[in-house]
Amino acid sequence: MFILLATSCDKDEYNNRINLIPIEERNQIDDKAIVKYLEEHYFDEDGKTTKFSETSKDDDGNTPLIDLAKKDESGFWYVKRPGVETPGITVTNNNQDKILLQYELQSFEANRGAEDKINFTPVTILSTINTTGSPEWDPVFYYVDTNKGYNEIKGFIDGIKYFNATNREVDAIPAVNFQGLIIIPSRLAYGRTPSRILQGYDQCVVVNFELYKVENRETGK
């Protein structure tokens, strides 16, 4: 009993030290934050998610993501951008299929502020368009050989199965023609498991992307 009590106290002290809130409350805040994100953003002409402005009229006529979004029963949301041609196949599982992806990955920790208002600020963590400008085979959050729990994001692996490949070539023009979005609550990302990608815990993840190709790992087809 002493060992169990000491372990419990250590865990409580650790959670308090890094200001972690109870899991049930965290899940509720994440779910509300995701809906707010979808209400406040739309796809621009390149398919990149853009926040509505309170003052600009340039946003007029754009469809809020929430009107296009669907929620998987596990808790993540996915949004398909209308008008993008996707004649290719989709993913069966990440161990069987490799993917070529152009993407921008953001994360945010949502918090409850005054008058129960949900606050968050998305920050770009990984982006092919900000680095090489070319799509990448098997991003680390989709597939790695080892240390999967520190890298792979379950919500993304499950979410990408809702999308078909565009079958565009690596050097296709335009380079940025995102076809959709997957937004993942922290419990389906890294939660409170240490991550090699994100700083801190309780981070929701947003992946805005184009799935160029899906190929079998063994046959390359």
GROMACS .gro file of C-alpha atoms in nm:
model
  221
    1MET     CA    1   0.000   0.000   0.000
    2PHE     CA    2   0.284   0.235   0.081
    3ILE     CA    3   0.435   0.180  -0.265
    4LEU     CA    4   0.100   0.242  -0.435
    5LEU     CA    5   0.039   0.554  -0.229
    6ALA     CA    6   0.385   0.691  -0.302
    7THR     CA    7   0.344   0.623  -0.674
    8SER     CA    8   0.005   0.793  -0.676
    9CYS     CA    9   0.140   1.096  -0.493
   10ASP     CA   10   0.435   1.121  -0.730
   11LYS     CA   11   0.197   1.112  -1.028
   12ASP     CA   12  -0.028   1.378  -0.877
   13GLU     CA   13   0.269   1.601  -0.802
   14TYR     CA   14   0.397   1.554  -1.158
   15ASN     CA   15   0.059   1.638  -1.312
   16ASN     CA   16   0.026   1.945  -1.092
   17ARG     CA   17   0.376   2.058  -1.175
   18ILE     CA   18   0.305   2.066  -1.549
   19ASN     CA   19  -0.053   2.189  -1.501
   20LEU     CA   20  -0.235   1.890  -1.647
   21ILE     CA   21  -0.611   1.894  -1.603
   22PRO     CA   22  -0.821   1.580  -1.547
   23ILE     CA   23  -0.857   1.360  -1.855
   24GLU     CA   24  -1.236   1.391  -1.874
   25GLU     CA   25  -1.214   1.770  -1.869
   26ARG     CA   26  -0.933   1.764  -2.124
   27ASN     CA   27  -1.140   1.555  -2.362
   28GLN     CA   28  -1.437   1.792  -2.333
   29ILE     CA   29  -1.221   2.098  -2.398
   30ASP     CA   30  -1.052   1.933  -2.697
   31ASP     CA   31  -1.386   1.842  -2.854
   32LYS     CA   32  -1.519   2.196  -2.813
   33ALA     CA   33  -1.196   2.343  -2.949
   34ILE     CA   34  -1.211   2.128  -3.262
   35VAL     CA   35  -1.565   2.240  -3.337
   36LYS     CA   36  -1.460   2.602  -3.284
   37TYR     CA   37  -1.164   2.555  -3.520
   38LEU     CA   38  -1.393   2.415  -3.788
   39GLU     CA   39  -1.638   2.702  -3.742
   40GLU     CA   40  -1.366   2.967  -3.767
   41HIS     CA   41  -1.174   2.836  -4.071
   42TYR     CA   42  -1.229   2.773  -4.442
   43PHE     CA   43  -1.030   2.642  -4.741
   44ASP     CA   44  -0.859   2.913  -4.949
   45GLU     CA   45  -0.801   2.875  -5.325
   46ASP     CA   46  -0.505   2.642  -5.260
   47GLY     CA   47  -0.695   2.434  -5.008
   48LYS     CA   48  -0.502   2.576  -4.712
   49THR     CA   49  -0.708   2.633  -4.399
   50THR     CA   50  -0.758   3.003  -4.337
   51LYS     CA   51  -0.919   3.178  -4.043
   52PHE     CA   52  -1.216   3.401  -4.105
   53SER     CA   53  -1.142   3.767  -4.036
   54GLU     CA   54  -1.376   3.977  -3.825
   55THR     CA   55  -1.307   4.286  -4.035
   56SER     CA   56  -1.221   4.176  -4.391
   57LYS     CA   57  -1.482   4.116  -4.659
   58ASP     CA   58  -1.241   3.889  -4.846
   59ASP     CA   59  -1.389   3.596  -4.653
   60ASP     CA   60  -1.738   3.652  -4.794
   61GLY     CA   61  -1.876   3.351  -4.976
   62ASN     CA   62  -1.634   3.101  -4.828
   63THR     CA   63  -1.778   2.791  -4.665
   64PRO     CA   64  -1.689   2.724  -4.300
   65LEU     CA   65  -1.515   2.389  -4.258
   66ILE     CA   66  -1.782   2.279  -4.014
   67ASP     CA   67  -2.032   2.269  -4.302
   68LEU     CA   68  -1.812   2.017  -4.486
   69ALA     CA   69  -1.676   1.824  -4.190
   70LYS     CA   70  -1.758   1.474  -4.074
   71LYS     CA   71  -1.677   1.317  -3.739
   72ASP     CA   72  -1.548   0.965  -3.702
   73GLU     CA   73  -1.700   0.769  -3.416
   74SER     CA   74  -1.359   0.754  -3.247
   75GLY     CA   75  -1.349   1.132  -3.212
   76PHE     CA   76  -1.140   1.283  -3.492
   77TRP     CA   77  -1.287   1.497  -3.772
   78TYR     CA   78  -1.208   1.498  -4.143
   79VAL     CA   79  -1.295   1.751  -4.414
   80LYS     CA   80  -1.285   1.694  -4.789
   81ARG     CA   81  -1.233   2.000  -5.008
   82PRO     CA   82  -1.494   2.012  -5.285
   83GLY     CA   83  -1.380   1.991  -5.647
   84VAL     CA   84  -1.049   1.808  -5.600
   85GLU     CA   85  -1.009   1.509  -5.832
   86THR     CA   86  -0.897   1.196  -5.647
   87PRO     CA   87  -0.885   0.903  -5.893
   88GLY     CA   88  -0.633   0.703  -5.689
   89ILE     CA   89  -0.671   0.439  -5.423
   90THR     CA   90  -0.689   0.484  -5.048
   91VAL     CA   91  -0.486   0.343  -4.759
   92THR     CA   92  -0.556  -0.004  -4.619
   93ASN     CA   93  -0.315   0.030  -4.327
   94ASN     CA   94   0.015   0.204  -4.270
   95ASN     CA   95   0.213  -0.119  -4.239
   96GLN     CA   96   0.099  -0.234  -4.582
   97ASP     CA   97   0.084   0.096  -4.771
   98LYS     CA   98   0.328   0.383  -4.806
   99ILE     CA   99   0.204   0.731  -4.892
  100LEU     CA  100   0.337   1.039  -5.069
  101LEU     CA  101   0.204   1.342  -4.884
  102GLN     CA  102   0.221   1.720  -4.920
  103TYR     CA  103   0.121   1.863  -4.585
  104GLU     CA  104   0.125   2.116  -4.307
  105LEU     CA  105   0.094   1.985  -3.951
  106GLN     CA  106  -0.014   2.219  -3.673
  107SER     CA  107  -0.083   2.159  -3.307
  108PHE     CA  108  -0.249   2.347  -3.025
  109GLU     CA  109  -0.331   2.304  -2.659
  110ALA     CA  110  -0.685   2.421  -2.591
  111ASN     CA  111  -0.776   2.586  -2.262
  112ARG     CA  112  -1.090   2.712  -2.094
  113GLY     CA  113  -1.081   3.086  -2.028
  114ALA     CA  114  -1.316   3.343  -1.878
  115GLU     CA  115  -1.689   3.278  -1.918
  116ASP     CA  116  -1.613   2.922  -2.029
  117LYS     CA  117  -1.455   3.048  -2.353
  118ILE     CA  118  -1.229   2.799  -2.531
  119ASN     CA  119  -0.892   2.943  -2.633
  120PHE     CA  120  -0.616   2.800  -2.852
  121THR     CA  121  -0.346   2.914  -3.094
  122PRO     CA  122  -0.243   2.670  -3.371
  123VAL     CA  123   0.132   2.653  -3.436
  124THR     CA  124   0.293   2.496  -3.744
  125ILE     CA  125   0.524   2.209  -3.639
  126LEU     CA  126   0.602   2.029  -3.966
  127SER     CA  127   0.545   2.144  -4.324
  128THR     CA  128   0.667   2.020  -4.661
  129ILE     CA  129   0.564   2.345  -4.828
  130ASN     CA  130   0.783   2.544  -4.588
  131THR     CA  131   1.087   2.318  -4.638
  132THR     CA  132   1.150   2.132  -4.965
  133GLY     CA  133   0.824   2.233  -5.131
  134SER     CA  134   0.784   1.873  -5.245
  135PRO     CA  135   0.565   1.595  -5.104
  136GLU     CA  136   0.723   1.345  -4.867
  137TRP     CA  137   0.706   0.967  -4.853
  138ASP     CA  138   0.582   0.826  -4.522
  139PRO     CA  139   0.588   1.126  -4.288
  140VAL     CA  140   0.702   1.024  -3.941
  141PHE     CA  141   0.354   1.073  -3.794
  142TYR     CA  142   0.220   0.815  -4.043
  143TYR     CA  143   0.481   0.538  -4.040
  144VAL     CA  144   0.810   0.450  -3.873
  145ASP     CA  145   0.982   0.116  -3.817
  146THR     CA  146   1.054   0.170  -3.447
  147ASN     CA  147   0.932   0.385  -3.158
  148LYS     CA  148   0.588   0.405  -3.314
  149GLY     CA  149   0.422   0.541  -3.001
  150TYR     CA  150   0.656   0.839  -2.996
  151ASN     CA  151   0.594   0.928  -3.360
  152GLU     CA  152   0.287   0.781  -3.530
  153ILE     CA  153  -0.047   0.955  -3.477
  154LYS     CA  154  -0.333   0.708  -3.456
  155GLY     CA  155  -0.600   0.963  -3.548
  156PHE     CA  156  -0.416   1.053  -3.868
  157ILE     CA  157  -0.351   0.691  -3.966
  158ASP     CA  158  -0.722   0.616  -3.929
  159GLY     CA  159  -0.832   0.945  -4.083
  160ILE     CA  160  -0.628   0.919  -4.404
  161LYS     CA  161  -0.829   0.607  -4.493
  162TYR     CA  162  -1.122   0.838  -4.578
  163PHE     CA  163  -0.922   0.995  -4.865
  164ASN     CA  164  -0.820   0.873  -5.208
  165ALA     CA  165  -0.493   0.971  -5.374
  166THR     CA  166  -0.487   1.245  -5.637
  167ASN     CA  167  -0.219   1.051  -5.831
  168ARG     CA  168  -0.033   1.370  -5.917
  169GLU     CA  169   0.341   1.361  -5.983
  170VAL     CA  170   0.601   1.492  -5.736
  171ASP     CA  171   0.676   1.797  -5.953
  172ALA     CA  172   0.311   1.872  -6.033
  173ILE     CA  173   0.195   2.232  -6.067
  174PRO     CA  174   0.054   2.382  -5.854
  175ALA     CA  175   0.264   2.234  -5.576
  176VAL     CA  176   0.002   2.322  -5.317
  177ASN     CA  177  -0.345   2.191  -5.393
  178PHE     CA  178  -0.457   2.054  -5.060
  179GLN     CA  179  -0.753   1.818  -5.077
  180GLY     CA  180  -0.854   1.818  -4.715
  181LEU     CA  181  -0.798   1.824  -4.346
  182ILE     CA  182  -0.786   1.585  -4.050
  183ILE     CA  183  -0.816   1.733  -3.702
  184ILE     CA  184  -0.738   1.509  -3.408
  185PRO     CA  185  -0.806   1.550  -3.034
  186SER     CA  186  -0.505   1.501  -2.810
  187ARG     CA  187  -0.630   1.161  -2.688
  188LEU     CA  188  -0.600   1.024  -3.045
  189ALA     CA  189  -0.264   1.193  -3.105
  190TYR     CA  190   0.009   1.171  -2.839
  191GLY     CA  191  -0.204   1.263  -2.539
  192ARG     CA  192   0.029   1.252  -2.242
  193THR     CA  193   0.287   1.026  -2.401
  194PRO     CA  194   0.622   1.200  -2.466
  195SER     CA  195   0.654   1.284  -2.834
  196ARG     CA  196   0.950   1.349  -3.060
  197ILE     CA  197   0.736   1.581  -3.272
  198LEU     CA  198   0.542   1.800  -3.029
  199GLN     CA  199   0.647   2.000  -2.727
  200GLY     CA  200   0.434   1.944  -2.419
  201TYR     CA  201   0.121   1.738  -2.367
  202ASP     CA  202  -0.251   1.751  -2.446
  203GLN     CA  203  -0.190   1.877  -2.799
  204CYS     CA  204  -0.463   1.857  -3.062
  205VAL     CA  205  -0.323   1.803  -3.412
  206VAL     CA  206  -0.436   1.951  -3.744
  207VAL     CA  207  -0.306   1.804  -4.072
  208ASN     CA  208  -0.389   1.996  -4.392
  209PHE     CA  209  -0.272   1.790  -4.690
  210GLU     CA  210  -0.280   1.640  -5.037
  211LEU     CA  211  -0.240   1.263  -5.065
  212TYR     CA  212  -0.041   1.233  -5.390
  213LYS     CA  213   0.004   0.857  -5.404
  214VAL     CA  214  -0.064   0.533  -5.218
  215GLU     CA  215   0.159   0.235  -5.298
  216ASN     CA  216   0.200  -0.115  -5.157
  217ARG     CA  217   0.527  -0.139  -4.966
  218GLU     CA  218   0.625  -0.467  -5.128
  219THR     CA  219   0.511  -0.422  -5.487
  220GLY     CA  220   0.533  -0.045  -5.526
  221LYS     CA  221   0.190  -0.045  -5.690
   0.00000   0.00000   0.00000
